[in-house]
XYZ file of C-alpha atoms in Angstrom:
590
model
C 10.743 26.548 68.839
C 8.220 29.222 69.661
C 4.675 30.354 68.878
C 4.148 32.925 66.116
C 0.950 34.855 65.454
C -0.006 36.320 62.105
C -2.837 38.913 62.104
C -5.099 39.311 59.080
C -8.107 41.488 58.413
C -10.936 39.797 56.589
C -14.435 41.168 56.010
C -13.616 44.147 58.245
C -12.706 41.877 61.172
C -9.395 40.916 62.686
C -8.266 37.266 62.766
C -5.198 35.750 64.392
C -3.556 32.615 62.945
C -1.007 30.687 65.002
C 2.001 28.585 63.961
C 4.918 26.846 65.657
C 8.194 27.991 64.120
C 11.904 27.602 64.802
C 14.885 29.876 64.093
C 17.469 28.665 61.572
C 20.781 30.441 60.992
C 21.779 30.892 57.334
C 24.727 32.383 55.449
C 25.750 35.883 56.420
C 24.729 35.378 60.019
C 21.039 35.935 59.235
C 18.342 34.074 61.140
C 15.230 32.932 59.317
C 12.110 31.292 60.708
C 11.208 27.810 59.507
C 7.540 26.786 59.617
C 7.057 23.584 61.657
C 3.380 23.318 62.584
C 0.301 25.257 61.553
C -2.292 25.479 64.336
C -4.848 27.586 62.480
C -7.030 30.335 63.889
C -7.668 30.527 67.608
C -10.566 32.945 67.713
C -10.278 36.449 69.123
C -13.556 37.765 67.739
C -16.265 39.162 69.966
C -19.273 37.404 68.504
C -20.143 33.719 68.723
C -21.267 33.879 65.106
C -17.722 34.534 64.009
C -16.000 31.846 66.020
C -14.290 28.788 64.553
C -15.201 25.370 65.974
C -13.211 22.114 66.040
C -14.146 18.524 66.719
C -12.550 17.369 69.957
C -12.604 13.829 71.364
C -12.939 13.913 75.137
C -11.348 11.123 77.142
C -13.810 8.318 77.766
C -16.265 9.614 75.125
C -17.310 7.632 72.056
C -18.206 10.541 69.763
C -16.285 13.808 69.245
C -17.731 17.049 70.600
C -17.706 20.459 68.923
C -15.763 23.070 70.909
C -14.675 26.623 70.143
C -11.204 27.831 71.089
C -10.524 31.360 72.308
C -7.281 32.770 73.737
C -7.523 33.669 77.409
C -6.717 37.343 76.699
C -9.756 37.804 74.409
C -12.755 36.697 76.468
C -14.632 39.939 77.075
C -18.098 40.093 75.548
C -18.452 36.331 75.029
C -21.767 34.785 75.949
C -21.785 31.963 78.489
C -21.519 28.736 76.515
C -20.305 25.295 77.579
C -18.764 24.729 74.170
C -16.292 27.581 74.584
C -12.775 26.648 75.716
C -10.281 29.330 76.699
C -6.653 28.230 76.169
C -3.487 29.554 77.788
C -1.278 30.121 74.709
C 1.602 31.301 76.867
C 1.836 27.798 78.393
C 1.888 25.853 75.096
C 4.179 22.773 75.248
C 5.477 20.424 72.530
C 5.963 16.782 73.555
C 6.989 13.423 72.105
C 8.503 14.265 68.710
C 8.509 11.062 66.678
C 9.169 9.995 63.118
C 5.977 9.969 61.086
C 6.551 10.485 57.342
C 8.521 7.333 56.465
C 6.240 5.226 58.686
C 3.199 6.569 56.811
C 4.860 5.822 53.460
C 5.660 2.260 54.550
C 2.033 1.757 55.593
C 0.844 3.172 52.259
C 3.028 0.681 50.356
C 1.856 -2.174 52.627
C -1.770 -1.347 51.839
C -1.061 -0.833 48.159
C 0.187 -4.425 47.983
C -2.941 -5.401 49.994
C -0.744 -7.171 52.515
C -2.900 -5.772 55.324
C -5.902 -7.708 54.006
C -3.827 -10.791 53.245
C -2.339 -11.082 56.739
C -5.416 -10.019 58.717
C -7.294 -13.029 57.266
C -4.495 -15.481 58.044
C -3.013 -14.321 61.337
C -6.194 -13.086 63.023
C -6.462 -11.794 66.590
C -5.328 -13.565 69.767
C -7.563 -14.155 72.764
C -5.967 -11.162 74.453
C -6.754 -8.908 71.487
C -3.327 -8.876 69.807
C -3.605 -8.100 66.093
C -0.776 -10.241 64.745
C -0.949 -8.642 61.289
C -0.137 -5.258 62.873
C 2.750 -6.754 64.857
C 4.085 -8.147 61.580
C 3.796 -4.757 59.887
C 5.772 -3.168 62.740
C 8.541 -5.732 62.208
C 8.584 -5.246 58.427
C 8.490 -1.438 58.662
C 11.363 -1.567 61.162
C 13.360 -3.740 58.743
C 12.660 -1.252 55.931
C 13.290 1.999 57.809
C 15.867 1.342 60.552
C 16.909 -2.341 60.539
C 18.234 -3.772 63.770
C 17.494 -6.292 66.463
C 14.057 -6.998 67.898
C 15.365 -5.901 71.298
C 16.233 -2.442 69.926
C 12.787 -2.231 68.341
C 11.182 -3.035 71.704
C 13.397 -0.797 73.837
C 13.613 2.413 71.832
C 12.714 2.535 68.151
C 8.976 1.945 68.440
C 8.610 4.841 70.874
C 10.506 7.127 68.477
C 8.173 6.233 65.596
C 4.538 7.114 64.912
C 3.506 3.528 64.118
C 1.213 3.403 67.161
C -0.589 6.549 65.952
C -0.921 5.246 62.401
C -2.255 1.859 63.478
C -4.476 3.163 66.279
C -2.644 1.033 68.822
C -0.278 1.569 71.740
C 3.170 0.380 72.834
C 1.752 -3.106 73.418
C 2.456 -3.877 69.741
C 6.184 -3.833 70.423
C 6.241 -6.053 73.531
C 9.275 -8.273 73.114
C 7.449 -11.592 73.515
C 4.927 -10.569 70.817
C 7.705 -9.733 68.397
C 9.256 -13.180 68.782
C 5.963 -15.060 68.804
C 5.001 -13.347 65.549
C 8.009 -15.018 63.901
C 6.533 -18.406 64.729
C 3.304 -17.746 62.783
C 4.674 -16.767 59.357
C 6.340 -19.626 57.519
C 3.148 -21.613 56.940
C 1.969 -18.810 54.627
C 5.152 -18.345 52.570
C 3.881 -19.875 49.311
C 0.563 -18.039 49.649
C 2.496 -14.755 49.908
C 4.390 -15.564 46.706
C 1.111 -16.206 44.864
C -0.501 -13.035 46.276
C 2.423 -10.772 45.356
C 2.670 -12.241 41.868
C -0.957 -11.378 41.146
C -0.685 -7.964 42.795
C 2.378 -6.915 40.778
C 0.673 -8.007 37.595
C -2.248 -5.688 38.458
C -0.064 -2.761 39.561
C 2.732 -2.810 36.995
C 1.494 -5.122 34.205
C 4.438 -7.466 34.822
C 4.943 -10.547 32.680
C 6.979 -13.569 33.800
C 8.567 -14.599 30.513
C 12.114 -13.752 31.674
C 13.270 -14.785 35.150
C 16.590 -14.226 36.921
C 18.067 -16.736 39.343
C 21.031 -16.310 41.687
C 22.248 -17.125 45.171
C 23.854 -15.262 48.050
C 24.816 -16.010 51.648
C 24.261 -14.363 55.013
C 26.275 -15.121 58.126
C 25.625 -15.556 61.855
C 27.235 -14.333 65.035
C 26.880 -17.754 66.635
C 29.185 -20.544 67.792
C 28.839 -24.161 66.591
C 28.155 -26.991 67.152
C 24.499 -26.909 66.114
C 21.812 -29.621 66.173
C 21.953 -32.239 63.451
C 20.263 -31.049 60.270
C 20.646 -27.353 61.159
C 21.097 -25.155 58.084
C 23.830 -23.037 59.675
C 27.025 -24.392 58.107
C 30.457 -23.258 57.065
C 30.782 -22.784 53.308
C 31.921 -20.472 50.545
C 31.173 -16.998 51.928
C 30.172 -14.263 49.529
C 30.366 -11.878 52.521
C 34.091 -12.618 52.992
C 33.387 -14.066 56.445
C 34.647 -17.648 56.223
C 35.016 -17.614 60.003
C 31.204 -17.504 60.463
C 28.551 -20.097 59.786
C 26.039 -19.098 57.145
C 22.911 -19.956 55.199
C 22.374 -19.703 51.454
C 19.471 -17.719 50.008
C 18.342 -18.596 46.479
C 16.209 -15.892 44.862
C 14.104 -15.612 41.676
C 13.291 -12.111 40.464
C 11.863 -10.495 37.341
C 13.980 -8.140 35.189
C 12.240 -5.266 37.031
C 13.677 -6.566 40.300
C 10.361 -7.860 41.688
C 11.011 -11.015 43.739
C 8.849 -14.038 43.001
C 10.193 -16.727 45.317
C 13.154 -17.556 47.498
C 14.475 -20.501 49.432
C 16.737 -20.850 52.460
C 19.381 -23.565 52.001
C 22.158 -24.967 54.197
C 25.307 -22.847 54.243
C 27.452 -25.515 52.550
C 25.070 -26.002 49.583
C 26.792 -25.966 46.183
C 25.221 -23.492 43.761
C 24.878 -26.057 40.999
C 22.645 -28.345 43.100
C 19.883 -25.761 43.649
C 18.483 -25.093 40.196
C 16.311 -28.167 39.565
C 14.014 -27.504 42.528
C 13.341 -23.926 41.482
C 12.599 -24.935 37.899
C 9.919 -27.319 39.156
C 8.450 -24.737 41.564
C 8.144 -21.992 38.943
C 6.673 -24.481 36.468
C 3.984 -25.451 39.004
C 3.243 -21.784 39.789
C 3.198 -20.321 36.269
C 2.777 -23.338 33.973
C 4.999 -24.572 31.172
C 5.044 -21.310 29.248
C 7.926 -20.182 27.084
C 10.291 -18.738 29.648
C 13.927 -17.607 29.658
C 16.157 -18.226 32.697
C 19.122 -15.915 33.239
C 21.838 -17.300 35.503
C 25.439 -16.776 36.445
C 28.057 -19.268 35.331
C 28.354 -21.149 38.635
C 24.681 -22.076 38.949
C 23.857 -24.639 36.219
C 25.665 -27.922 35.545
C 26.106 -29.567 32.159
C 23.531 -32.186 33.185
C 21.082 -29.484 34.246
C 21.454 -27.603 30.971
C 20.953 -30.844 29.039
C 17.731 -31.480 30.977
C 16.505 -27.967 30.162
C 17.217 -28.512 26.443
C 15.495 -31.908 26.397
C 12.383 -30.825 28.338
C 8.998 -30.672 26.587
C 8.613 -27.807 25.889
C 12.312 -26.856 26.115
C 13.304 -24.591 28.980
C 15.268 -21.689 27.531
C 18.355 -20.400 29.312
C 21.060 -17.775 29.000
C 24.039 -18.324 31.284
C 27.544 -17.047 31.737
C 30.420 -19.329 30.754
C 33.766 -19.928 32.472
C 36.734 -18.458 30.654
C 38.198 -21.916 30.146
C 35.529 -22.605 27.520
C 36.540 -19.377 25.750
C 40.011 -20.919 25.234
C 38.491 -23.995 23.516
C 36.216 -21.910 21.273
C 38.635 -19.085 20.536
C 39.745 -20.283 17.100
C 36.120 -20.783 15.995
C 35.053 -17.364 17.286
C 37.887 -15.533 15.509
C 36.318 -16.415 12.139
C 32.939 -14.924 13.074
C 32.153 -11.242 12.254
C 31.545 -8.653 14.972
C 28.083 -7.052 15.223
C 27.322 -3.714 16.837
C 25.023 -4.182 19.856
C 25.169 -0.556 20.945
C 27.837 2.193 20.859
C 30.976 0.772 22.415
C 29.717 -2.837 22.584
C 30.302 -5.541 19.969
C 29.073 -9.144 19.918
C 29.573 -12.227 17.749
C 27.643 -15.505 17.556
C 28.807 -19.125 17.222
C 26.453 -22.098 16.797
C 27.745 -25.397 18.162
C 26.107 -28.667 19.280
C 22.572 -27.338 19.562
C 23.616 -24.239 21.476
C 24.682 -20.714 20.608
C 27.693 -18.990 22.152
C 27.761 -15.196 22.315
C 31.083 -13.392 22.725
C 30.602 -9.809 23.950
C 33.230 -7.079 24.038
C 32.675 -3.779 25.825
C 34.987 -0.833 25.212
C 34.306 0.642 28.671
C 34.879 -2.698 30.349
C 38.150 -3.129 28.476
C 39.347 0.234 29.800
C 38.229 -0.634 33.361
C 39.827 -4.083 33.495
C 43.081 -2.830 31.967
C 43.292 -0.001 34.487
C 42.707 -2.472 37.352
C 45.359 -4.855 36.000
C 47.897 -2.054 35.560
C 47.404 -0.810 39.122
C 47.839 -4.312 40.527
C 50.885 -5.023 38.385
C 52.503 -1.712 39.318
C 51.889 -2.333 43.038
C 53.197 -5.915 42.883
C 56.304 -4.925 40.914
C 57.156 -2.223 43.450
C 56.680 -4.694 46.334
C 58.919 -7.318 44.722
C 61.603 -4.696 44.106
C 61.382 -3.723 47.785
C 61.664 -7.342 48.937
C 64.740 -7.917 46.760
C 66.642 -5.274 48.764
C 65.650 -6.556 52.214
C 67.811 -8.805 54.410
C 65.472 -11.710 55.159
C 65.683 -15.355 56.041
C 64.315 -17.786 53.462
C 61.246 -18.474 55.610
C 60.519 -14.758 56.043
C 60.938 -14.204 52.304
C 58.452 -16.961 51.477
C 55.909 -15.523 53.916
C 56.204 -12.027 52.433
C 55.933 -13.357 48.891
C 52.778 -15.216 49.921
C 51.306 -12.022 51.360
C 52.122 -10.137 48.135
C 50.444 -12.875 46.115
C 47.240 -12.668 48.214
C 47.131 -8.913 47.693
C 47.632 -9.015 43.890
C 46.520 -12.396 42.575
C 45.626 -11.203 39.076
C 49.011 -9.533 38.567
C 50.881 -12.466 40.133
C 49.757 -14.746 37.308
C 51.473 -12.441 34.797
C 54.910 -12.815 36.429
C 57.436 -15.636 36.532
C 58.973 -15.759 40.000
C 61.806 -18.143 40.903
C 63.033 -18.591 44.507
C 66.488 -20.024 45.099
C 66.489 -23.485 46.691
C 69.313 -22.758 49.193
C 69.219 -19.074 50.159
C 66.825 -16.140 50.494
C 67.118 -14.801 46.970
C 64.618 -14.719 44.125
C 64.203 -13.415 40.609
C 61.148 -12.135 38.807
C 60.239 -11.165 35.263
C 57.139 -10.323 33.230
C 55.640 -13.206 31.232
C 54.857 -11.389 27.998
C 52.924 -14.283 26.434
C 50.510 -14.363 29.376
C 50.223 -10.587 29.316
C 49.396 -10.676 25.582
C 46.721 -13.336 26.147
C 45.264 -11.416 29.086
C 45.057 -8.210 27.053
C 43.093 -10.023 24.346
C 40.498 -11.240 26.862
C 40.045 -8.095 28.905
C 36.555 -6.684 28.569
C 35.226 -9.864 26.918
C 32.844 -12.487 28.312
C 31.184 -15.538 26.825
C 27.491 -16.461 27.119
C 25.716 -19.658 26.072
C 22.048 -20.223 25.283
C 19.568 -22.515 23.556
C 17.557 -19.567 22.156
C 18.214 -20.297 18.495
C 16.118 -17.483 17.051
C 17.600 -14.602 19.062
C 20.214 -12.232 17.677
C 23.435 -11.824 19.732
C 22.810 -8.143 20.555
C 19.471 -8.991 22.144
C 20.991 -11.902 24.073
C 23.668 -9.597 25.448
C 20.974 -7.140 26.527
C 19.120 -9.956 28.316
C 22.245 -10.988 30.224
C 22.708 -7.460 31.543
C 19.384 -7.908 33.341
C 21.206 -10.077 35.886
C 22.124 -6.780 37.531
C 18.547 -6.734 38.867
C 19.098 -9.763 41.075
C 22.495 -8.421 42.151
C 20.733 -5.178 43.063
C 18.221 -7.179 45.112
C 21.012 -8.815 47.103
C 22.709 -5.444 47.542
C 19.520 -3.950 48.993
C 18.870 -6.963 51.242
C 22.366 -6.758 52.700
C 22.720 -2.978 52.652
C 19.498 -0.992 53.096
C 17.621 -3.807 54.830
C 20.593 -5.166 56.837
C 19.652 -8.829 56.685
C 23.099 -9.703 58.060
C 24.359 -10.655 60.514
C 21.607 -12.834 61.989
C 21.423 -13.225 65.769
C 18.494 -15.657 66.043
C 19.230 -19.126 67.395
C 16.111 -21.157 66.496
C 16.059 -22.345 62.875
C 12.375 -21.475 62.359
C 12.995 -17.919 63.542
C 16.061 -17.659 61.341
C 13.887 -18.441 58.323
C 11.193 -16.057 59.603
C 13.850 -13.317 59.814
C 14.689 -13.893 56.130
C 10.964 -13.918 55.320
C 10.434 -10.507 56.921
C 13.458 -9.150 55.074
C 11.814 -10.478 51.886
C 8.586 -8.621 52.734
C 10.530 -5.418 53.463
C 12.286 -5.785 50.111
C 8.868 -6.119 48.453
C 7.917 -2.676 49.859
C 11.318 -1.337 48.815
C 11.041 -2.534 45.202
C 7.380 -1.428 44.931
C 8.505 2.084 45.851
C 11.320 1.745 43.287
C 8.821 0.885 40.536
C 6.686 3.932 41.476
C 9.773 6.126 41.303
C 10.873 4.630 37.999
C 7.589 5.639 36.401
C 6.804 8.908 38.198
C 10.040 10.342 39.646
C 13.050 8.837 37.821
C 16.439 9.599 39.288
C 15.423 9.098 42.919
C 16.264 5.966 44.901
C 13.936 4.359 47.472
C 16.405 5.057 50.270
C 16.657 8.773 49.432
C 12.840 9.062 49.307
C 12.457 7.323 52.678
C 14.985 9.740 54.152
C 13.057 12.721 52.774
C 9.818 11.408 54.279
C 11.535 10.677 57.585
C 12.024 14.450 58.051
C 8.256 14.737 58.734
C 7.772 14.407 62.471
C 4.678 14.008 64.630
C 4.386 16.182 67.750
C 1.845 16.452 70.550
C 0.872 20.119 71.126
C -0.414 20.585 74.703
C -2.567 23.670 75.352
C -3.701 24.149 78.976
C -7.172 25.664 79.411
C -8.364 28.152 81.979
C -10.620 25.555 83.630
C -7.775 23.107 84.430
C -8.134 20.829 81.419
C -5.606 20.254 78.694
C -6.212 20.276 74.949
C -3.877 17.899 73.050
C -3.411 18.405 69.306
C -1.449 15.571 67.725
C -0.002 16.989 64.513
C 2.485 15.919 61.859
C 4.762 18.694 60.620
C 4.200 20.372 57.299
C 6.026 18.967 54.275
C 8.897 21.012 52.905
C 8.408 22.345 49.343
C 10.670 19.603 47.912
C 8.685 16.900 49.660
C 5.387 18.480 48.596
C 6.559 18.278 44.969
C 7.548 14.645 45.473
C 4.121 13.826 46.915
C 2.507 15.393 43.882
C 4.765 13.445 41.494
C 3.995 10.155 43.261
C 0.277 10.975 43.300
C 0.100 10.611 47.090
C -2.059 12.617 49.450
C -1.289 13.053 53.117
C -4.100 12.063 55.480
C -6.044 14.529 57.604
C -4.500 15.554 60.892
C -5.663 13.421 63.855
C -8.587 14.864 65.831
C -7.716 16.904 68.947
C -8.326 15.439 72.395
C -9.152 17.153 75.651
C -8.656 15.813 79.163
C -11.610 15.758 81.575
C -12.083 18.596 84.001
C -10.434 18.037 87.413
C -12.763 16.812 90.116
C -13.703 19.463 92.721
C -11.930 19.060 96.033
C -13.868 17.083 98.584
C -14.888 19.093 101.658
C -13.159 18.202 104.882
């Protein structure tokens, strides 16, 4: 980087404007200059009346002072004035580049949800002056922007971010003991946060809570059992494909827009079907007994739970997936029903039975996808079996290799009939055409059940597709926000870790709703990466009298980012005020 001067004549006078630029090589071997920082005019006029003044905050002073900057090579003819500062442009230095743009966007979202006001009232200030709400924001912003361990946040990330500048604090916010102690202050306010966010999203996005989505996921730990009695870290069915690790279960309720309303942390061996009743009661207490539709996957509700929902006063409406075994029992009744067009490529049919309605949906695209997957598996398995039939193996080795082939292609394995000889290492295999015919008939079809008697099947199918919103929430929690693995050891801090990931997801989904309305086609992660390109730099300008002028500046937005700011209706704040160090003390006489 280097300093560039642009000279302009205005009103018959010459003015020099200064910028920090860097060279960038482009196609054809050409070098172009990219604008990084604009410093403005540093006066070279000869009259005080023409000079440009800036507000500078001197160290130790309460109020800023007005000073005028002149380059050291243009000082002739200036009147003696204490407000004039002559700077040595040739000795300009750039220090402490740090990420500013994404941090500012995270703070903007935090304030838009009014979480700064919410937490400042509840967490307060410690006797030593620690603002716990700001420590919490640092943790949540870290989870949103560059998720990792608290130790990494303390050791390096905080210094590479501009959070201290934005919050008007220093590195004391990221002291390691403060980060951990902040975890211990959060869980008492969990329900209050749910209530606050519910009201805030209603104000911001006019959200209704007539349709709610419910699902569960798991997150695992890098920790070794045994754990204290009653600890929630348990071995169980792992959705992360890590059965070797203990885990916890996270149950989440979201709106069709993906806005989370509540969550609960459950022991890692909790069965999905045992979790629903508690959430039904919680949502009923929070929102009343309004007409509400619950969308759930097939493993969540039990027959007893669905019966309770039907018999409630007023009835609790549901729309759930159904295991394929029930499709076998209802197949002959469904064949007689006519198909209805839900949308191009999707057909549905409706069957009323025992106070419920069953919806069979068939998607042309899904049929093509599932058939292509089945063909690839079957082709791979057939080639492997043919290879094994030519190999000289013992019977034990053959059984082990057949087991490995089965694990690799379970769907295709069910379509074959494989017989292994009882005495030697030989086997035969053939395609079961009846099973293949039955599989082809069911590919691309799925069965839903509901107690919404007045809904048409096309609309019910559209409702069920909304379950992708909760799956997207889990994807963001585990991907962008890196909730797993968890390294905490204390159960309260484990739950606080999930709570902060929940708060980070609230910022993430709030940005997603803004983009959906104002800049469709962009994802929250891509926008955060664009904003992260804006850096903050300290520009140090030595003066001729031994002082140093420090201009803390964020870099100018690229044209693409400027357009995005305009689309999102966001305005960047003013640049921070310059600071100047005090004059050096005169040497003491000997």
